């Protein structure tokens, strides 16, 4: 299951609601709604970090002026959620007892004889 996207700032635990994109050839940092896919030169930001972003010297910041909202769950998320619910509803499988069985009944060391039978070499 995918975890929700988090702010890319070090140590920031908040959920990302905006994506910062550096447009290098225009020296512009664009803070917009959360992008559907992470791309090179993009950074997910939480709302406080998105609002407080300042551009490097010589750069311009273009900021999305509306509300930042968490993205609606995608179909993938809904499917994952449904599977998680189904998983939780299922009775817990019994733990494998192989190790225990082997300890209780240790396999005898292999011998050349099996009871009253002997291995007879093939004749030509
Ligand atoms: Zn943050």
PDB file of C-alpha atoms and ligand atoms in Angstrom:
ATOM      1  CA  UNK A   1       0.000   0.000   0.000  1.00  0.00           C
ATOM      2  CA  UNK A   2       1.319   3.415  -0.904  1.00  0.00           C
ATOM      3  CA  UNK A   3       1.848   5.874   1.873  1.00  0.00           C
ATOM      4  CA  UNK A   4       0.516   9.394   1.448  1.00  0.00           C
ATOM      5  CA  UNK A   5       3.032  11.802  -0.013  1.00  0.00           C
ATOM      6  CA  UNK A   6       4.883  13.818   2.535  1.00  0.00           C
ATOM      7  CA  UNK A   7       6.545  17.181   2.460  1.00  0.00           C
ATOM      8  CA  UNK A   8      10.023  16.801   1.020  1.00  0.00           C
ATOM      9  CA  UNK A   9      11.603  19.196   3.532  1.00  0.00           C
ATOM     10  CA  UNK A  10      13.945  17.454   5.933  1.00  0.00           C
ATOM     11  CA  UNK A  11      12.187  16.343   9.082  1.00  0.00           C
ATOM     12  CA  UNK A  12       8.800  17.667   8.036  1.00  0.00           C
ATOM     13  CA  UNK A  13       6.121  15.063   8.766  1.00  0.00           C
ATOM     14  CA  UNK A  14       3.207  16.936   7.218  1.00  0.00           C
ATOM     15  CA  UNK A  15       1.302  15.698   4.208  1.00  0.00           C
ATOM     16  CA  UNK A  16       2.244  17.281   0.906  1.00  0.00           C
ATOM     17  CA  UNK A  17      -0.467  19.456  -0.639  1.00  0.00           C
ATOM     18  CA  UNK A  18       1.606  21.385  -3.156  1.00  0.00           C
ATOM     19  CA  UNK A  19       4.337  20.713  -5.653  1.00  0.00           C
ATOM     20  CA  UNK A  20       7.267  22.992  -6.155  1.00  0.00           C
ATOM     21  CA  UNK A  21       8.720  22.911  -9.635  1.00  0.00           C
ATOM     22  CA  UNK A  22      11.914  24.649 -10.597  1.00  0.00           C
ATOM     23  CA  UNK A  23      11.763  25.949 -14.140  1.00  0.00           C
ATOM     24  CA  UNK A  24      15.474  26.393 -14.640  1.00  0.00           C
ATOM     25  CA  UNK A  25      15.440  28.127 -18.007  1.00  0.00           C
ATOM     26  CA  UNK A  26      13.082  30.799 -16.660  1.00  0.00           C
ATOM     27  CA  UNK A  27      14.625  31.004 -13.174  1.00  0.00           C
ATOM     28  CA  UNK A  28      11.186  30.493 -11.745  1.00  0.00           C
ATOM     29  CA  UNK A  29       9.982  28.381  -8.862  1.00  0.00           C
ATOM     30  CA  UNK A  30       6.369  27.408  -9.353  1.00  0.00           C
ATOM     31  CA  UNK A  31       4.334  26.385  -6.327  1.00  0.00           C
ATOM     32  CA  UNK A  32       1.204  24.735  -7.578  1.00  0.00           C
ATOM     33  CA  UNK A  33      -1.305  22.108  -6.589  1.00  0.00           C
ATOM     34  CA  UNK A  34       0.122  18.707  -5.859  1.00  0.00           C
ATOM     35  CA  UNK A  35       1.292  17.085  -9.061  1.00  0.00           C
ATOM     36  CA  UNK A  36      -0.115  13.700  -9.916  1.00  0.00           C
ATOM     37  CA  UNK A  37       3.338  12.263 -10.472  1.00  0.00           C
ATOM     38  CA  UNK A  38       6.675  13.125  -8.967  1.00  0.00           C
ATOM     39  CA  UNK A  39       9.005  14.371 -11.679  1.00  0.00           C
ATOM     40  CA  UNK A  40      12.618  15.501 -11.752  1.00  0.00           C
ATOM     41  CA  UNK A  41      13.112  18.981 -10.276  1.00  0.00           C
ATOM     42  CA  UNK A  42       9.809  18.817  -8.396  1.00  0.00           C
ATOM     43  CA  UNK A  43       9.435  18.787  -4.637  1.00  0.00           C
ATOM     44  CA  UNK A  44       6.282  18.046  -2.686  1.00  0.00           C
ATOM     45  CA  UNK A  45       5.563  20.569   0.042  1.00  0.00           C
ATOM     46  CA  UNK A  46       3.116  20.849   2.901  1.00  0.00           C
ATOM     47  CA  UNK A  47       0.987  23.963   3.092  1.00  0.00           C
ATOM     48  CA  UNK A  48       3.151  25.959   5.553  1.00  0.00           C
ATOM     49  CA  UNK A  49       6.268  25.219   3.539  1.00  0.00           C
ATOM     50  CA  UNK A  50       4.509  25.986   0.267  1.00  0.00           C
ATOM     51  CA  UNK A  51       3.339  29.347   1.606  1.00  0.00           C
ATOM     52  CA  UNK A  52       6.637  30.295   3.176  1.00  0.00           C
ATOM     53  CA  UNK A  53       8.803  29.310   0.226  1.00  0.00           C
ATOM     54  CA  UNK A  54      11.235  31.940  -0.881  1.00  0.00           C
ATOM     55  CA  UNK A  55      13.092  31.760  -4.140  1.00  0.00           C
ATOM     56  CA  UNK A  56      16.860  31.791  -4.417  1.00  0.00           C
ATOM     57  CA  UNK A  57      18.421  35.114  -5.393  1.00  0.00           C
ATOM     58  CA  UNK A  58      17.535  36.032  -8.951  1.00  0.00           C
ATOM     59  CA  UNK A  59      14.622  33.650  -9.017  1.00  0.00           C
ATOM     60  CA  UNK A  60      10.952  34.400  -9.137  1.00  0.00           C
ATOM     61  CA  UNK A  61       8.277  32.515  -7.247  1.00  0.00           C
ATOM     62  CA  UNK A  62       4.955  31.851  -8.898  1.00  0.00           C
ATOM     63  CA  UNK A  63       2.553  30.724  -6.252  1.00  0.00           C
ATOM     64  CA  UNK A  64      -0.809  29.088  -6.602  1.00  0.00           C
ATOM     65  CA  UNK A  65      -3.165  31.516  -4.866  1.00  0.00           C
ATOM     66  CA  UNK A  66      -6.048  29.195  -4.085  1.00  0.00           C
ATOM     67  CA  UNK A  67      -6.432  26.772  -1.256  1.00  0.00           C
ATOM     68  CA  UNK A  68      -4.082  23.847  -1.125  1.00  0.00           C
ATOM     69  CA  UNK A  69      -6.017  20.700  -0.642  1.00  0.00           C
ATOM     70  CA  UNK A  70      -4.931  17.120  -0.221  1.00  0.00           C
ATOM     71  CA  UNK A  71      -5.461  15.219  -3.446  1.00  0.00           C
ATOM     72  CA  UNK A  72      -8.583  13.085  -3.697  1.00  0.00           C
ATOM     73  CA  UNK A  73      -7.859   9.399  -3.400  1.00  0.00           C
ATOM     74  CA  UNK A  74      -7.163   7.805  -6.731  1.00  0.00           C
ATOM     75  CA  UNK A  75      -8.643   4.549  -7.900  1.00  0.00           C
ATOM     76  CA  UNK A  76      -5.448   2.842  -6.816  1.00  0.00           C
ATOM     77  CA  UNK A  77      -5.862   4.121  -3.292  1.00  0.00           C
ATOM     78  CA  UNK A  78      -9.472   2.975  -3.163  1.00  0.00           C
ATOM     79  CA  UNK A  79      -8.537  -0.478  -4.397  1.00  0.00           C
ATOM     80  CA  UNK A  80      -5.739  -0.673  -1.850  1.00  0.00           C
ATOM     81  CA  UNK A  81      -8.120   0.441   0.874  1.00  0.00           C
ATOM     82  CA  UNK A  82     -10.707  -2.142  -0.136  1.00  0.00           C
ATOM     83  CA  UNK A  83      -8.055  -4.838  -0.077  1.00  0.00           C
ATOM     84  CA  UNK A  84      -6.847  -3.751   3.336  1.00  0.00           C
ATOM     85  CA  UNK A  85     -10.396  -3.909   4.702  1.00  0.00           C
ATOM     86  CA  UNK A  86     -10.926  -7.338   3.166  1.00  0.00           C
ATOM     87  CA  UNK A  87      -7.627  -8.504   4.623  1.00  0.00           C
ATOM     88  CA  UNK A  88      -8.637  -7.306   8.081  1.00  0.00           C
ATOM     89  CA  UNK A  89     -12.020  -9.050   7.868  1.00  0.00           C
ATOM     90  CA  UNK A  90     -10.443 -12.384   6.994  1.00  0.00           C
ATOM     91  CA  UNK A  91      -9.797 -14.760   9.939  1.00  0.00           C
ATOM     92  CA  UNK A  92      -6.148 -14.877  10.840  1.00  0.00           C
ATOM     93  CA  UNK A  93      -4.362 -17.822   9.242  1.00  0.00           C
ATOM     94  CA  UNK A  94      -2.967 -20.403  11.641  1.00  0.00           C
ATOM     95  CA  UNK A  95       0.738 -19.933  12.150  1.00  0.00           C
ATOM     96  CA  UNK A  96       2.846 -22.581  10.438  1.00  0.00           C
ATOM     97  CA  UNK A  97       3.819 -25.295  12.895  1.00  0.00           C
ATOM     98  CA  UNK A  98       6.589 -26.894  10.847  1.00  0.00           C
ATOM     99  CA  UNK A  99       9.369 -25.968  13.233  1.00  0.00           C
ATOM    100  CA  UNK A 100       7.464 -27.282  16.213  1.00  0.00           C
ATOM    101  CA  UNK A 101       6.643 -30.571  14.463  1.00  0.00           C
ATOM    102  CA  UNK A 102      10.263 -31.102  13.524  1.00  0.00           C
ATOM    103  CA  UNK A 103      11.404 -30.567  17.087  1.00  0.00           C
ATOM    104  CA  UNK A 104       8.798 -32.999  18.428  1.00  0.00           C
ATOM    105  CA  UNK A 105       9.640 -35.677  15.872  1.00  0.00           C
ATOM    106  CA  UNK A 106      13.241 -35.313  14.823  1.00  0.00           C
ATOM    107  CA  UNK A 107      14.069 -36.971  11.549  1.00  0.00           C
ATOM    108  CA  UNK A 108      16.314 -39.994  12.158  1.00  0.00           C
ATOM    109  CA  UNK A 109      19.736 -39.733  10.596  1.00  0.00           C
ATOM    110  CA  UNK A 110      19.895 -41.425   7.205  1.00  0.00           C
ATOM    111  CA  UNK A 111      21.214 -44.982   7.260  1.00  0.00           C
ATOM    112  CA  UNK A 112      22.068 -47.381   4.475  1.00  0.00           C
ATOM    113  CA  UNK A 113      19.536 -49.861   5.784  1.00  0.00           C
ATOM    114  CA  UNK A 114      15.793 -49.392   5.759  1.00  0.00           C
ATOM    115  CA  UNK A 115      14.290 -51.801   8.237  1.00  0.00           C
ATOM    116  CA  UNK A 116      14.589 -55.329   6.917  1.00  0.00           C
ATOM    117  CA  UNK A 117      15.265 -54.226   3.342  1.00  0.00           C
ATOM    118  CA  UNK A 118      18.739 -54.048   1.826  1.00  0.00           C
ATOM    119  CA  UNK A 119      19.860 -52.120  -1.207  1.00  0.00           C
ATOM    120  CA  UNK A 120      20.933 -54.656  -3.833  1.00  0.00           C
ATOM    121  CA  UNK A 121      23.295 -53.346  -6.459  1.00  0.00           C
ATOM    122  CA  UNK A 122      22.001 -53.701 -10.006  1.00  0.00           C
ATOM    123  CA  UNK A 123      23.323 -56.663 -11.980  1.00  0.00           C
ATOM    124  CA  UNK A 124      24.440 -56.524 -15.574  1.00  0.00           C
TER     125      UNK A 124
HETATM  126 ZN1  LIG B   1       6.728  20.829   5.220  1.00  0.00          ZN
END
